[in-house]
Amino acid sequence: MLPLFPTKGMFNIMKARHEIWKQKYPDRKPARDFPLKGIENARPETLAASQIRVDLEKIPFDPREFIRNLPDWENIDVGWGAGEK
């Protein structure tokens, strides 16, 4: 424990700074959405990768509607696409 004794003060300063930042910018729930969405100036490859890769006509449900009804995803951004604002 003695070799770590000098770092205790530095840790306390870091912890205090962290707590001040948390007061200024409090935690919020993570935003949920499809990946690669909302990227400004996205390349065409990125836009293509952000699209749903299944034929929606061939499946018996809408994946977007399913995601909207998930209880853990109440704060979902439903823009549904990269580059959309």
mmCIF file of N, CA and C in Angstrom:
data_model
loop_
_atom_site.group_PDB
_atom_site.id
_atom_site.type_symbol
_atom_site.label_atom_id
_atom_site.label_comp_id
_atom_site.label_asym_id
_atom_site.label_seq_id
_atom_site.Cartn_x
_atom_site.Cartn_y
_atom_site.Cartn_z
ATOM 1 N N MET A 1 0.819 -1.189 0.000
ATOM 2 C CA MET A 1 0.000 0.000 0.000
ATOM 3 C C MET A 1 0.862 1.251 0.000
ATOM 4 N N LEU A 2 2.029 1.174 0.596
ATOM 5 C CA LEU A 2 2.889 2.349 0.686
ATOM 6 C C LEU A 2 3.305 2.898 -0.676
ATOM 7 N N PRO A 3 3.595 2.071 -1.698
ATOM 8 C CA PRO A 3 3.953 2.652 -2.999
ATOM 9 C C PRO A 3 2.819 3.460 -3.634
ATOM 10 N N LEU A 4 1.580 3.175 -3.295
ATOM 11 C CA LEU A 4 0.460 3.910 -3.867
ATOM 12 C C LEU A 4 0.085 5.144 -3.055
ATOM 13 N N PHE A 5 0.750 5.377 -1.930
ATOM 14 C CA PHE A 5 0.414 6.494 -1.056
ATOM 15 C C PHE A 5 0.462 7.849 -1.761
ATOM 16 N N PRO A 6 1.459 8.154 -2.598
ATOM 17 C CA PRO A 6 1.491 9.480 -3.241
ATOM 18 C C PRO A 6 0.370 9.689 -4.261
ATOM 19 N N THR A 7 -0.242 8.636 -4.768
ATOM 20 C CA THR A 7 -1.268 8.804 -5.799
ATOM 21 C C THR A 7 -2.650 9.095 -5.223
ATOM 22 N N LYS A 8 -2.819 8.955 -3.908
ATOM 23 C CA LYS A 8 -4.136 9.178 -3.297
ATOM 24 C C LYS A 8 -4.632 10.603 -3.551
ATOM 25 N N GLY A 9 -3.781 11.587 -3.414
ATOM 26 C CA GLY A 9 -4.173 12.976 -3.653
ATOM 27 C C GLY A 9 -4.574 13.212 -5.099
ATOM 28 N N MET A 10 -3.820 12.644 -6.027
ATOM 29 C CA MET A 10 -4.150 12.793 -7.443
ATOM 30 C C MET A 10 -5.497 12.142 -7.757
ATOM 31 N N PHE A 11 -5.748 10.993 -7.140
ATOM 32 C CA PHE A 11 -7.025 10.323 -7.355
ATOM 33 C C PHE A 11 -8.180 11.168 -6.823
ATOM 34 N N ASN A 12 -8.004 11.756 -5.645
ATOM 35 C CA ASN A 12 -9.066 12.584 -5.068
ATOM 36 C C ASN A 12 -9.355 13.801 -5.940
ATOM 37 N N ILE A 13 -8.333 14.400 -6.523
ATOM 38 C CA ILE A 13 -8.527 15.539 -7.426
ATOM 39 C C ILE A 13 -9.288 15.085 -8.669
ATOM 40 N N MET A 14 -8.893 13.942 -9.226
ATOM 41 C CA MET A 14 -9.567 13.417 -10.406
ATOM 42 C C MET A 14 -11.033 13.095 -10.090
ATOM 43 N N LYS A 15 -11.289 12.508 -8.924
ATOM 44 C CA LYS A 15 -12.652 12.169 -8.531
ATOM 45 C C LYS A 15 -13.493 13.428 -8.342
ATOM 46 N N ALA A 16 -12.926 14.461 -7.721
ATOM 47 C CA ALA A 16 -13.659 15.715 -7.520
ATOM 48 C C ALA A 16 -13.994 16.359 -8.862
ATOM 49 N N ARG A 17 -13.026 16.361 -9.781
ATOM 50 C CA ARG A 17 -13.273 16.923 -11.111
ATOM 51 C C ARG A 17 -14.377 16.136 -11.832
ATOM 52 N N HIS A 18 -14.353 14.829 -11.683
ATOM 53 C CA HIS A 18 -15.373 13.977 -12.293
ATOM 54 C C HIS A 18 -16.759 14.299 -11.725
ATOM 55 N N GLU A 19 -16.853 14.459 -10.416
ATOM 56 C CA GLU A 19 -18.140 14.768 -9.790
ATOM 57 C C GLU A 19 -18.662 16.131 -10.231
ATOM 58 N N ILE A 20 -17.777 17.113 -10.393
ATOM 59 C CA ILE A 20 -18.192 18.436 -10.871
ATOM 60 C C ILE A 20 -18.748 18.330 -12.285
ATOM 61 N N TRP A 21 -18.067 17.564 -13.151
ATOM 62 C CA TRP A 21 -18.554 17.385 -14.526
ATOM 63 C C TRP A 21 -19.902 16.668 -14.536
ATOM 64 N N LYS A 22 -20.086 15.707 -13.625
ATOM 65 C CA LYS A 22 -21.366 14.989 -13.572
ATOM 66 C C LYS A 22 -22.492 15.903 -13.113
ATOM 67 N N GLN A 23 -22.187 16.899 -12.266
ATOM 68 C CA GLN A 23 -23.215 17.867 -11.873
ATOM 69 C C GLN A 23 -23.584 18.756 -13.051
ATOM 70 N N LYS A 24 -22.576 19.162 -13.812
ATOM 71 C CA LYS A 24 -22.820 20.042 -14.950
ATOM 72 C C LYS A 24 -23.490 19.285 -16.099
ATOM 73 N N TYR A 25 -23.044 18.067 -16.349
ATOM 74 C CA TYR A 25 -23.574 17.232 -17.431
ATOM 75 C C TYR A 25 -24.042 15.902 -16.837
ATOM 76 N N PRO A 26 -25.262 15.847 -16.294
ATOM 77 C CA PRO A 26 -25.720 14.606 -15.646
ATOM 78 C C PRO A 26 -25.900 13.471 -16.649
ATOM 79 N N ASP A 27 -25.864 12.267 -16.114
ATOM 80 C CA ASP A 27 -26.061 11.079 -16.946
ATOM 81 C C ASP A 27 -27.472 11.074 -17.510
ATOM 82 N N ARG A 28 -27.612 10.483 -18.666
ATOM 83 C CA ARG A 28 -28.921 10.282 -19.261
ATOM 84 C C ARG A 28 -28.953 8.884 -19.838
ATOM 85 N N LYS A 29 -30.140 8.411 -20.106
ATOM 86 C CA LYS A 29 -30.267 7.065 -20.652
ATOM 87 C C LYS A 29 -29.652 7.024 -22.046
ATOM 88 N N PRO A 30 -29.094 5.877 -22.426
ATOM 89 C CA PRO A 30 -28.510 5.789 -23.762
ATOM 90 C C PRO A 30 -29.574 5.893 -24.843
ATOM 91 N N ALA A 31 -29.243 6.598 -25.901
ATOM 92 C CA ALA A 31 -30.151 6.696 -27.046
ATOM 93 C C ALA A 31 -30.081 5.387 -27.821
ATOM 94 N N ARG A 32 -31.214 4.890 -28.225
ATOM 95 C CA ARG A 32 -31.272 3.619 -28.944
ATOM 96 C C ARG A 32 -31.729 3.863 -30.366
ATOM 97 N N ASP A 33 -31.095 3.201 -31.289
ATOM 98 C CA ASP A 33 -31.506 3.305 -32.684
ATOM 99 C C ASP A 33 -30.703 2.309 -33.502
ATOM 100 N N PHE A 34 -31.007 2.234 -34.776
ATOM 101 C CA PHE A 34 -30.203 1.425 -35.675
ATOM 102 C C PHE A 34 -28.808 2.027 -35.770
ATOM 103 N N PRO A 35 -27.784 1.225 -35.982
ATOM 104 C CA PRO A 35 -26.425 1.757 -36.046
ATOM 105 C C PRO A 35 -26.186 2.615 -37.286
ATOM 106 N N LEU A 36 -25.165 3.444 -37.226
ATOM 107 C CA LEU A 36 -24.684 4.295 -38.325
ATOM 108 C C LEU A 36 -25.743 5.292 -38.768
ATOM 109 N N LYS A 37 -26.575 5.752 -37.870
ATOM 110 C CA LYS A 37 -27.613 6.713 -38.201
ATOM 111 C C LYS A 37 -27.211 8.085 -37.673
ATOM 112 N N GLY A 38 -27.572 9.132 -38.389
ATOM 113 C CA GLY A 38 -27.322 10.488 -37.921
ATOM 114 C C GLY A 38 -25.909 10.987 -38.165
ATOM 115 N N ILE A 39 -25.164 10.346 -39.041
ATOM 116 C CA ILE A 39 -23.802 10.780 -39.346
ATOM 117 C C ILE A 39 -23.872 11.885 -40.382
ATOM 118 N N GLU A 40 -23.265 13.023 -40.061
ATOM 119 C CA GLU A 40 -23.260 14.122 -41.025
ATOM 120 C C GLU A 40 -22.254 13.824 -42.130
ATOM 121 N N ASN A 41 -22.603 14.178 -43.333
ATOM 122 C CA ASN A 41 -21.726 14.025 -44.485
ATOM 123 C C ASN A 41 -21.251 12.570 -44.628
ATOM 124 N N ALA A 42 -22.184 11.644 -44.483
ATOM 125 C CA ALA A 42 -21.835 10.225 -44.553
ATOM 126 C C ALA A 42 -21.539 9.807 -45.987
ATOM 127 N N ARG A 43 -20.576 8.900 -46.129
ATOM 128 C CA ARG A 43 -20.250 8.356 -47.447
ATOM 129 C C ARG A 43 -21.389 7.457 -47.916
ATOM 130 N N PRO A 44 -21.498 7.241 -49.226
ATOM 131 C CA PRO A 44 -22.554 6.351 -49.733
ATOM 132 C C PRO A 44 -22.474 4.940 -49.144
ATOM 133 N N GLU A 45 -21.263 4.450 -48.888
ATOM 134 C CA GLU A 45 -21.111 3.118 -48.304
ATOM 135 C C GLU A 45 -21.698 3.076 -46.894
ATOM 136 N N THR A 46 -21.521 4.155 -46.145
ATOM 137 C CA THR A 46 -22.067 4.216 -44.794
ATOM 138 C C THR A 46 -23.584 4.279 -44.838
ATOM 139 N N LEU A 47 -24.119 5.064 -45.758
ATOM 140 C CA LEU A 47 -25.573 5.129 -45.910
ATOM 141 C C LEU A 47 -26.143 3.764 -46.284
ATOM 142 N N ALA A 48 -25.459 3.054 -47.170
ATOM 143 C CA ALA A 48 -25.919 1.719 -47.571
ATOM 144 C C ALA A 48 -25.848 0.743 -46.399
ATOM 145 N N ALA A 49 -24.805 0.855 -45.578
ATOM 146 C CA ALA A 49 -24.659 -0.051 -44.434
ATOM 147 C C ALA A 49 -25.697 0.216 -43.354
ATOM 148 N N SER A 50 -26.271 1.409 -43.340
ATOM 149 C CA SER A 50 -27.248 1.746 -42.302
ATOM 150 C C SER A 50 -28.658 1.270 -42.643
ATOM 151 N N GLN A 51 -28.868 0.788 -43.837
ATOM 152 C CA GLN A 51 -30.201 0.355 -44.264
ATOM 153 C C GLN A 51 -30.486 -1.070 -43.785
ATOM 154 N N ILE A 52 -31.763 -1.371 -43.589
ATOM 155 C CA ILE A 52 -32.179 -2.721 -43.204
ATOM 156 C C ILE A 52 -31.885 -3.662 -44.363
ATOM 157 N N ARG A 53 -31.282 -4.824 -44.056
ATOM 158 C CA ARG A 53 -30.813 -5.726 -45.107
ATOM 159 C C ARG A 53 -31.765 -6.889 -45.370
ATOM 160 N N VAL A 54 -32.995 -6.758 -44.970
ATOM 161 C CA VAL A 54 -33.975 -7.812 -45.248
ATOM 162 C C VAL A 54 -35.083 -7.221 -46.102
ATOM 163 N N ASP A 55 -35.731 -8.083 -46.843
ATOM 164 C CA ASP A 55 -36.874 -7.645 -47.635
ATOM 165 C C ASP A 55 -38.085 -7.596 -46.712
ATOM 166 N N LEU A 56 -38.566 -6.398 -46.438
ATOM 167 C CA LEU A 56 -39.664 -6.226 -45.490
ATOM 168 C C LEU A 56 -40.948 -6.902 -45.947
ATOM 169 N N GLU A 57 -41.066 -7.159 -47.242
ATOM 170 C CA GLU A 57 -42.255 -7.842 -47.760
ATOM 171 C C GLU A 57 -42.243 -9.334 -47.429
ATOM 172 N N LYS A 58 -41.061 -9.897 -47.148
ATOM 173 C CA LYS A 58 -40.950 -11.339 -46.930
ATOM 174 C C LYS A 58 -41.024 -11.744 -45.458
ATOM 175 N N ILE A 59 -41.059 -10.792 -44.547
ATOM 176 C CA ILE A 59 -41.150 -11.157 -43.137
ATOM 177 C C ILE A 59 -42.525 -10.741 -42.605
ATOM 178 N N PRO A 60 -43.034 -11.476 -41.619
ATOM 179 C CA PRO A 60 -44.417 -11.237 -41.170
ATOM 180 C C PRO A 60 -44.593 -10.061 -40.207
ATOM 181 N N PHE A 61 -43.540 -9.298 -39.938
ATOM 182 C CA PHE A 61 -43.655 -8.172 -39.014
ATOM 183 C C PHE A 61 -42.736 -7.047 -39.478
ATOM 184 N N ASP A 62 -42.978 -5.877 -38.969
ATOM 185 C CA ASP A 62 -42.142 -4.723 -39.275
ATOM 186 C C ASP A 62 -41.106 -4.576 -38.161
ATOM 187 N N PRO A 63 -39.810 -4.718 -38.456
ATOM 188 C CA PRO A 63 -38.800 -4.619 -37.399
ATOM 189 C C PRO A 63 -38.826 -3.271 -36.686
ATOM 190 N N ARG A 64 -39.166 -2.222 -37.394
ATOM 191 C CA ARG A 64 -39.210 -0.897 -36.767
ATOM 192 C C ARG A 64 -40.322 -0.834 -35.720
ATOM 193 N N GLU A 65 -41.471 -1.415 -36.059
ATOM 194 C CA GLU A 65 -42.582 -1.433 -35.105
ATOM 195 C C GLU A 65 -42.234 -2.287 -33.894
ATOM 196 N N PHE A 66 -41.540 -3.389 -34.130
ATOM 197 C CA PHE A 66 -41.105 -4.250 -33.033
ATOM 198 C C PHE A 66 -40.184 -3.489 -32.087
ATOM 199 N N ILE A 67 -39.224 -2.748 -32.642
ATOM 200 C CA ILE A 67 -38.282 -1.989 -31.818
ATOM 201 C C ILE A 67 -38.999 -0.883 -31.051
ATOM 202 N N ARG A 68 -39.976 -0.247 -31.674
ATOM 203 C CA ARG A 68 -40.733 0.807 -30.973
ATOM 204 C C ARG A 68 -41.435 0.267 -29.733
ATOM 205 N N ASN A 69 -41.824 -1.007 -29.751
ATOM 206 C CA ASN A 69 -42.578 -1.595 -28.642
ATOM 207 C C ASN A 69 -41.707 -2.257 -27.582
ATOM 208 N N LEU A 70 -40.395 -2.256 -27.748
ATOM 209 C CA LEU A 70 -39.532 -2.826 -26.720
ATOM 210 C C LEU A 70 -39.529 -1.921 -25.493
ATOM 211 N N PRO A 71 -39.748 -2.459 -24.304
ATOM 212 C CA PRO A 71 -39.826 -1.601 -23.116
ATOM 213 C C PRO A 71 -38.507 -0.897 -22.795
ATOM 214 N N ASP A 72 -37.372 -1.507 -23.103
ATOM 215 C CA ASP A 72 -36.085 -0.877 -22.802
ATOM 216 C C ASP A 72 -35.722 0.218 -23.788
ATOM 217 N N TRP A 73 -36.465 0.362 -24.843
ATOM 218 C CA TRP A 73 -36.134 1.329 -25.884
ATOM 219 C C TRP A 73 -37.151 2.465 -25.930
ATOM 220 N N GLU A 74 -37.563 2.977 -24.780
ATOM 221 C CA GLU A 74 -38.579 4.022 -24.785
ATOM 222 C C GLU A 74 -38.049 5.354 -25.310
ATOM 223 N N ASN A 75 -36.741 5.551 -25.328
ATOM 224 C CA ASN A 75 -36.180 6.819 -25.807
ATOM 225 C C ASN A 75 -35.553 6.670 -27.193
ATOM 226 N N ILE A 76 -36.160 5.866 -28.032
ATOM 227 C CA ILE A 76 -35.601 5.611 -29.359
ATOM 228 C C ILE A 76 -35.823 6.810 -30.277
ATOM 229 N N ASP A 77 -34.838 7.077 -31.097
ATOM 230 C CA ASP A 77 -34.944 8.122 -32.112
ATOM 231 C C ASP A 77 -35.453 7.442 -33.377
ATOM 232 N N VAL A 78 -36.642 7.803 -33.818
ATOM 233 C CA VAL A 78 -37.256 7.080 -34.929
ATOM 234 C C VAL A 78 -37.059 7.785 -36.263
ATOM 235 N N GLY A 79 -35.920 8.406 -36.467
ATOM 236 C CA GLY A 79 -35.629 8.996 -37.769
ATOM 237 C C GLY A 79 -35.381 7.936 -38.820
ATOM 238 N N TRP A 80 -34.915 6.758 -38.410
ATOM 239 C CA TRP A 80 -34.733 5.581 -39.253
ATOM 240 C C TRP A 80 -33.879 5.825 -40.487
ATOM 241 N N GLY A 81 -32.689 6.334 -40.321
ATOM 242 C CA GLY A 81 -31.802 6.389 -41.472
ATOM 243 C C GLY A 81 -30.635 7.314 -41.255
ATOM 244 N N ALA A 82 -29.476 6.940 -41.764
ATOM 245 C CA ALA A 82 -28.291 7.775 -41.622
ATOM 246 C C ALA A 82 -28.457 9.049 -42.425
ATOM 247 N N GLY A 83 -28.015 10.128 -41.864
ATOM 248 C CA GLY A 83 -28.048 11.401 -42.562
ATOM 249 C C GLY A 83 -29.367 12.141 -42.455
ATOM 250 N N GLU A 84 -30.392 11.511 -41.869
ATOM 251 C CA GLU A 84 -31.673 12.197 -41.717
ATOM 252 C C GLU A 84 -31.605 13.132 -40.531
ATOM 253 N N LYS A 85 -32.298 14.217 -40.640
ATOM 254 C CA LYS A 85 -32.309 15.174 -39.535
ATOM 255 C C LYS A 85 -33.706 15.340 -39.023
#
